Amino acid sequence: MTLIAFIGSVFSPYYFKGRRRGRDEPRDYCSLNVCLYGKARRWTMTERRQRGLTQSHSRLQIGPSALHWGADRTLTVEIDEIGTPIPQRVRGEVKVTPSFINEQAFELDQAGRHRWRPIAPSARVEVSLERPAISWTGHAYLDRNWGDEPLEDAFRYWDWSRASLGGDESLILYHADRREGDRLSLGLHFGADGSLSHFEAPQDHRLARTPIWRMPRSSQADAQHPPRVVKTLEDTPFYSRSVIASHLQGRPIEAVHESLSLDRFRSAWVQHLLPYRMPRR
């Protein structure tokens, strides 16, 4: 399961077009993206205008769905959405409880216009959905991205992956090809006690392209241990989410992996397709 709350949705075709017409108020392009995998597969990303947005220090309301922090540092997500392209209801509650809170944020570009903070590199999740009727508990991760310009203006491509090493220990890789021509390459190790250490990201390896849209994918792994795709979760014209088997710091891992092509995203043919998966209310 993946949940993403957007204010000024970076992947919105309406925001993409609006910025070019001077209608660039980010609060007018908000959505809650819900992705369910497995037998009860669902995908929602209905975009809401500013009138559907309410914000406070601890609560974010987007249309009928909401996120709020509790006094016990648990993030509760109340979901009430309609899936696309098949209009199936997704309703229920998700609770994410961080094992610890990371306060450090990272600048992704040289100008400092794009930032990323892995808020909870390790967490526990409780999922209780009415529609579809499923529930489970397990391991989770929570982060935040924010910026002062469109992603496609600063980056051509990026990939990211996170692996749990057992308990509350984890590894994160963040690689980006910047439009200036240089690269970002982050390797982060979070200990079970919340400690953070950096390591040099190993060499880059190409992964198999996605089966439908042929999205390019790559990831970093130890020499002589090329990563491989275990399962493709999302296969879109400009973005993929996968489970990969890899090898980092001398140990085998399984990681959630994402690839994003901003060159593809800003192309006319992709912008034409996106409204079919992202209705606007």
Coordinates of C-alpha atoms in Angstrom, one line a residue, residues 24-275:
D24 CA -0.1 28.6 -10.2
E25 CA -1.7 28.6 -6.7
P26 CA -0.5 25.2 -5.3
R27 CA -3.5 24.9 -3.0
D28 CA -5.8 24.7 -6.0
Y29 CA -4.2 21.4 -7.0
C30 CA -4.5 18.9 -4.1
S31 CA -5.1 15.2 -3.9
L32 CA -4.8 12.0 -1.9
N33 CA -3.2 9.2 -3.9
V34 CA -4.1 5.7 -2.6
C35 CA -2.5 2.7 -4.1
L36 CA -3.6 -0.8 -3.0
Y37 CA -1.8 -3.9 -4.4
G38 CA -2.7 -7.5 -4.3
K39 CA -6.1 -9.0 -5.0
A40 CA -8.0 -5.9 -3.9
R41 CA -6.1 -3.6 -6.2
R42 CA -7.2 0.0 -6.2
W43 CA -5.8 3.4 -7.4
T44 CA -7.2 6.8 -6.5
M45 CA -6.0 10.3 -7.2
T46 CA -8.9 12.7 -7.5
E47 CA -7.7 16.3 -7.6
R48 CA -9.4 18.9 -5.4
R49 CA -9.6 22.7 -5.7
Q50 CA -8.6 25.0 -2.9
R51 CA -12.2 25.0 -1.5
G52 CA -11.7 21.3 -0.6
L53 CA -8.5 22.0 1.4
T54 CA -8.2 22.7 5.1
Q55 CA -4.9 22.9 6.9
S56 CA -3.8 23.3 10.5
H57 CA -0.7 22.5 12.5
S58 CA -1.7 18.9 13.0
R59 CA -4.5 18.2 10.4
L60 CA -4.7 18.2 6.6
Q61 CA -8.1 17.8 5.0
I62 CA -8.3 17.1 1.2
G63 CA -11.9 16.7 0.1
P64 CA -13.5 13.9 2.1
S65 CA -10.2 12.4 3.3
A66 CA -7.9 13.7 6.1
L67 CA -4.6 13.2 7.8
H68 CA -3.9 14.2 11.4
W69 CA -1.1 13.8 14.0
G70 CA -2.1 12.5 17.4
A71 CA -0.6 13.4 20.8
D72 CA 1.1 9.9 20.7
R73 CA 2.9 10.8 17.4
T74 CA 0.7 8.5 15.4
L75 CA -0.4 9.8 12.0
T76 CA -3.9 8.7 11.2
V77 CA -5.2 8.8 7.6
E78 CA -8.9 8.8 7.1
I79 CA -9.6 7.7 3.5
D80 CA -12.8 8.2 1.6
E81 CA -12.0 8.2 -2.1
I82 CA -13.2 6.8 -5.5
G83 CA -10.9 4.8 -7.6
T84 CA -10.0 5.3 -11.2
P85 CA -10.4 4.2 -14.0
I86 CA -12.9 1.8 -12.3
P87 CA -15.0 3.9 -9.9
Q88 CA -14.7 1.7 -6.8
R89 CA -14.9 3.1 -3.3
V90 CA -11.9 3.1 -1.0
R91 CA -12.8 3.9 2.6
G92 CA -11.2 3.3 5.9
E93 CA -8.4 4.2 8.3
V94 CA -4.6 3.8 8.3
K95 CA -2.4 4.5 11.3
V96 CA 1.3 5.1 11.0
T97 CA 3.4 5.1 14.2
P98 CA 7.0 6.1 13.7
S99 CA 9.7 4.1 15.6
F100 CA 11.6 7.4 15.8
I101 CA 11.5 10.8 14.2
N102 CA 14.3 12.0 11.9
E103 CA 14.7 15.8 11.9
Q104 CA 17.2 16.1 9.2
A105 CA 16.2 17.3 5.7
F106 CA 18.3 17.1 2.5
E107 CA 18.6 19.5 -0.4
L108 CA 18.2 17.7 -3.7
D109 CA 19.5 20.4 -6.0
Q110 CA 22.4 22.8 -6.0
A111 CA 20.1 25.8 -5.6
G112 CA 18.3 24.4 -2.6
R113 CA 14.9 24.7 -4.2
H114 CA 14.0 21.0 -3.6
R115 CA 14.1 19.3 -0.2
W116 CA 13.4 15.9 1.1
R117 CA 13.0 14.6 4.7
P118 CA 12.6 11.0 5.6
I119 CA 10.4 11.7 8.7
A120 CA 10.0 8.1 9.8
P121 CA 12.6 5.8 8.2
S122 CA 11.0 3.0 10.1
A123 CA 7.4 2.8 11.4
R124 CA 4.5 0.5 12.1
V125 CA 1.3 0.6 10.2
E126 CA -2.2 -0.5 11.0
V127 CA -4.6 -0.7 8.0
S128 CA -8.3 -1.1 8.6
L129 CA -10.4 -0.6 5.5
E130 CA -14.2 -1.0 5.1
R131 CA -14.1 -0.9 1.3
P132 CA -12.5 -3.0 0.2
A133 CA -12.8 -5.1 3.5
I134 CA -9.2 -5.7 4.3
S135 CA -6.9 -5.1 7.3
W136 CA -3.4 -5.8 8.3
T137 CA -0.4 -4.6 10.3
G138 CA 3.2 -4.3 9.2
H139 CA 6.2 -2.2 8.6
A140 CA 6.0 1.3 7.1
Y141 CA 8.0 4.3 6.0
L142 CA 7.0 8.0 5.9
D143 CA 8.7 11.0 4.2
R144 CA 8.1 14.4 2.8
N145 CA 9.2 16.3 -0.4
W146 CA 8.7 20.0 -0.9
G147 CA 10.1 22.6 -3.3
D148 CA 9.9 26.1 -4.8
E149 CA 9.8 25.2 -8.5
P150 CA 8.4 22.3 -10.7
L151 CA 10.4 19.1 -10.4
E152 CA 10.8 18.9 -14.2
D153 CA 12.7 22.2 -14.2
A154 CA 15.4 20.8 -11.9
F155 CA 15.6 17.1 -12.8
R156 CA 15.7 14.8 -15.8
Y157 CA 15.4 11.5 -13.9
W158 CA 15.6 10.1 -10.4
D159 CA 15.4 6.8 -8.6
W160 CA 14.9 6.0 -4.9
S161 CA 14.8 2.9 -2.9
R162 CA 14.4 1.8 0.7
A163 CA 15.2 -1.5 2.4
S164 CA 14.4 -2.7 5.9
L165 CA 17.3 -4.6 7.5
G166 CA 15.1 -6.1 10.2
G167 CA 13.8 -4.4 13.3
D168 CA 13.9 -0.6 12.9
E169 CA 17.2 -0.5 10.9
S170 CA 17.0 0.6 7.2
L171 CA 18.9 1.7 4.2
I172 CA 17.8 4.5 1.7
L173 CA 19.3 5.3 -1.7
Y174 CA 18.4 8.6 -3.5
H175 CA 19.8 9.2 -7.0
A176 CA 18.9 12.1 -9.3
D177 CA 20.1 13.4 -12.7
R178 CA 19.9 17.1 -12.5
R179 CA 19.2 19.4 -15.5
E180 CA 22.5 21.2 -14.8
G181 CA 24.3 18.0 -15.8
D182 CA 25.5 16.8 -12.4
R183 CA 24.1 14.1 -10.2
L184 CA 22.8 13.6 -6.6
S185 CA 23.8 10.4 -5.0
L186 CA 22.8 9.8 -1.4
G187 CA 23.3 6.6 0.7
L188 CA 21.7 6.7 4.2
H189 CA 21.8 4.1 6.9
F190 CA 19.4 4.6 9.8
G191 CA 20.1 2.5 12.9
A192 CA 17.4 1.0 15.1
D193 CA 18.1 3.8 17.6
G194 CA 17.4 6.5 15.1
S195 CA 21.1 7.3 14.4
L196 CA 22.0 8.4 10.9
S197 CA 25.2 7.6 9.0
H198 CA 26.1 8.2 5.4
F199 CA 27.7 5.7 3.0
E200 CA 28.9 6.1 -0.5
A201 CA 26.3 4.8 -2.9
P202 CA 27.7 2.0 -5.0
Q203 CA 27.7 1.8 -8.8
D204 CA 24.6 2.2 -10.8
H205 CA 22.9 -0.7 -12.5
R206 CA 20.2 -0.8 -15.2
L207 CA 17.1 -2.7 -14.3
A208 CA 14.7 -4.2 -16.8
R209 CA 12.3 -1.6 -18.3
T210 CA 8.7 -1.9 -17.2
P211 CA 6.7 -4.4 -19.2
I212 CA 3.9 -2.0 -20.5
W213 CA 5.2 1.5 -20.8
R214 CA 8.9 0.6 -21.0
M215 CA 9.9 3.0 -18.3
P216 CA 13.7 3.0 -17.7
R217 CA 14.7 1.9 -14.3
S218 CA 18.1 1.8 -12.5
S219 CA 19.4 1.3 -9.0
Q220 CA 22.7 1.2 -7.1
A221 CA 24.1 -2.0 -5.7
D222 CA 27.4 -3.6 -4.6
A223 CA 29.8 -4.6 -7.4
Q224 CA 29.3 -8.1 -8.8
H225 CA 25.7 -8.1 -7.4
P226 CA 23.4 -6.5 -10.0
P227 CA 19.9 -5.8 -8.7
R228 CA 16.8 -7.4 -10.3
V229 CA 13.1 -6.6 -10.4
V230 CA 11.1 -9.0 -8.2
K231 CA 7.7 -7.3 -8.9
T232 CA 6.4 -4.3 -10.7
L233 CA 3.8 -2.5 -8.7
E234 CA 3.2 0.6 -10.8
D235 CA 3.8 0.8 -14.5
T236 CA 3.0 4.3 -15.9
P237 CA 4.3 6.3 -18.8
F238 CA 6.7 8.4 -16.6
Y239 CA 6.9 6.6 -13.2
S240 CA 7.4 3.1 -11.8
R241 CA 7.2 1.5 -8.4
S242 CA 8.7 -1.9 -7.9
V243 CA 10.1 -4.4 -5.4
I244 CA 13.7 -5.3 -6.2
A245 CA 16.2 -7.7 -4.9
S246 CA 19.6 -6.1 -4.4
H247 CA 22.8 -6.2 -2.4
L248 CA 24.1 -3.3 -0.3
Q249 CA 27.0 -3.0 2.2
G250 CA 27.7 -6.6 1.8
R251 CA 24.3 -8.0 2.5
P252 CA 21.3 -9.1 0.4
I253 CA 18.2 -6.9 0.7
E254 CA 14.8 -6.5 -0.7
A255 CA 13.7 -2.9 -1.3
V256 CA 10.8 -0.8 -2.5
H257 CA 12.1 1.1 -5.5
E258 CA 10.8 4.1 -7.5
S259 CA 11.9 5.5 -10.9
L260 CA 10.7 8.9 -12.2
S261 CA 11.4 10.3 -15.7
L262 CA 10.7 14.0 -15.7
D263 CA 11.5 14.2 -19.4
R264 CA 8.7 11.8 -20.1
F265 CA 6.4 13.6 -17.6
R266 CA 6.6 17.0 -19.4
S267 CA 6.1 15.5 -22.9
A268 CA 2.9 16.4 -24.6
W269 CA 1.7 12.8 -25.1
V270 CA 2.0 12.0 -21.4
Q271 CA 0.2 15.2 -20.4
H272 CA -2.6 14.2 -22.7
L273 CA -3.0 10.8 -21.0
L274 CA -2.8 11.9 -17.3
P275 CA -6.4 13.3 -16.9

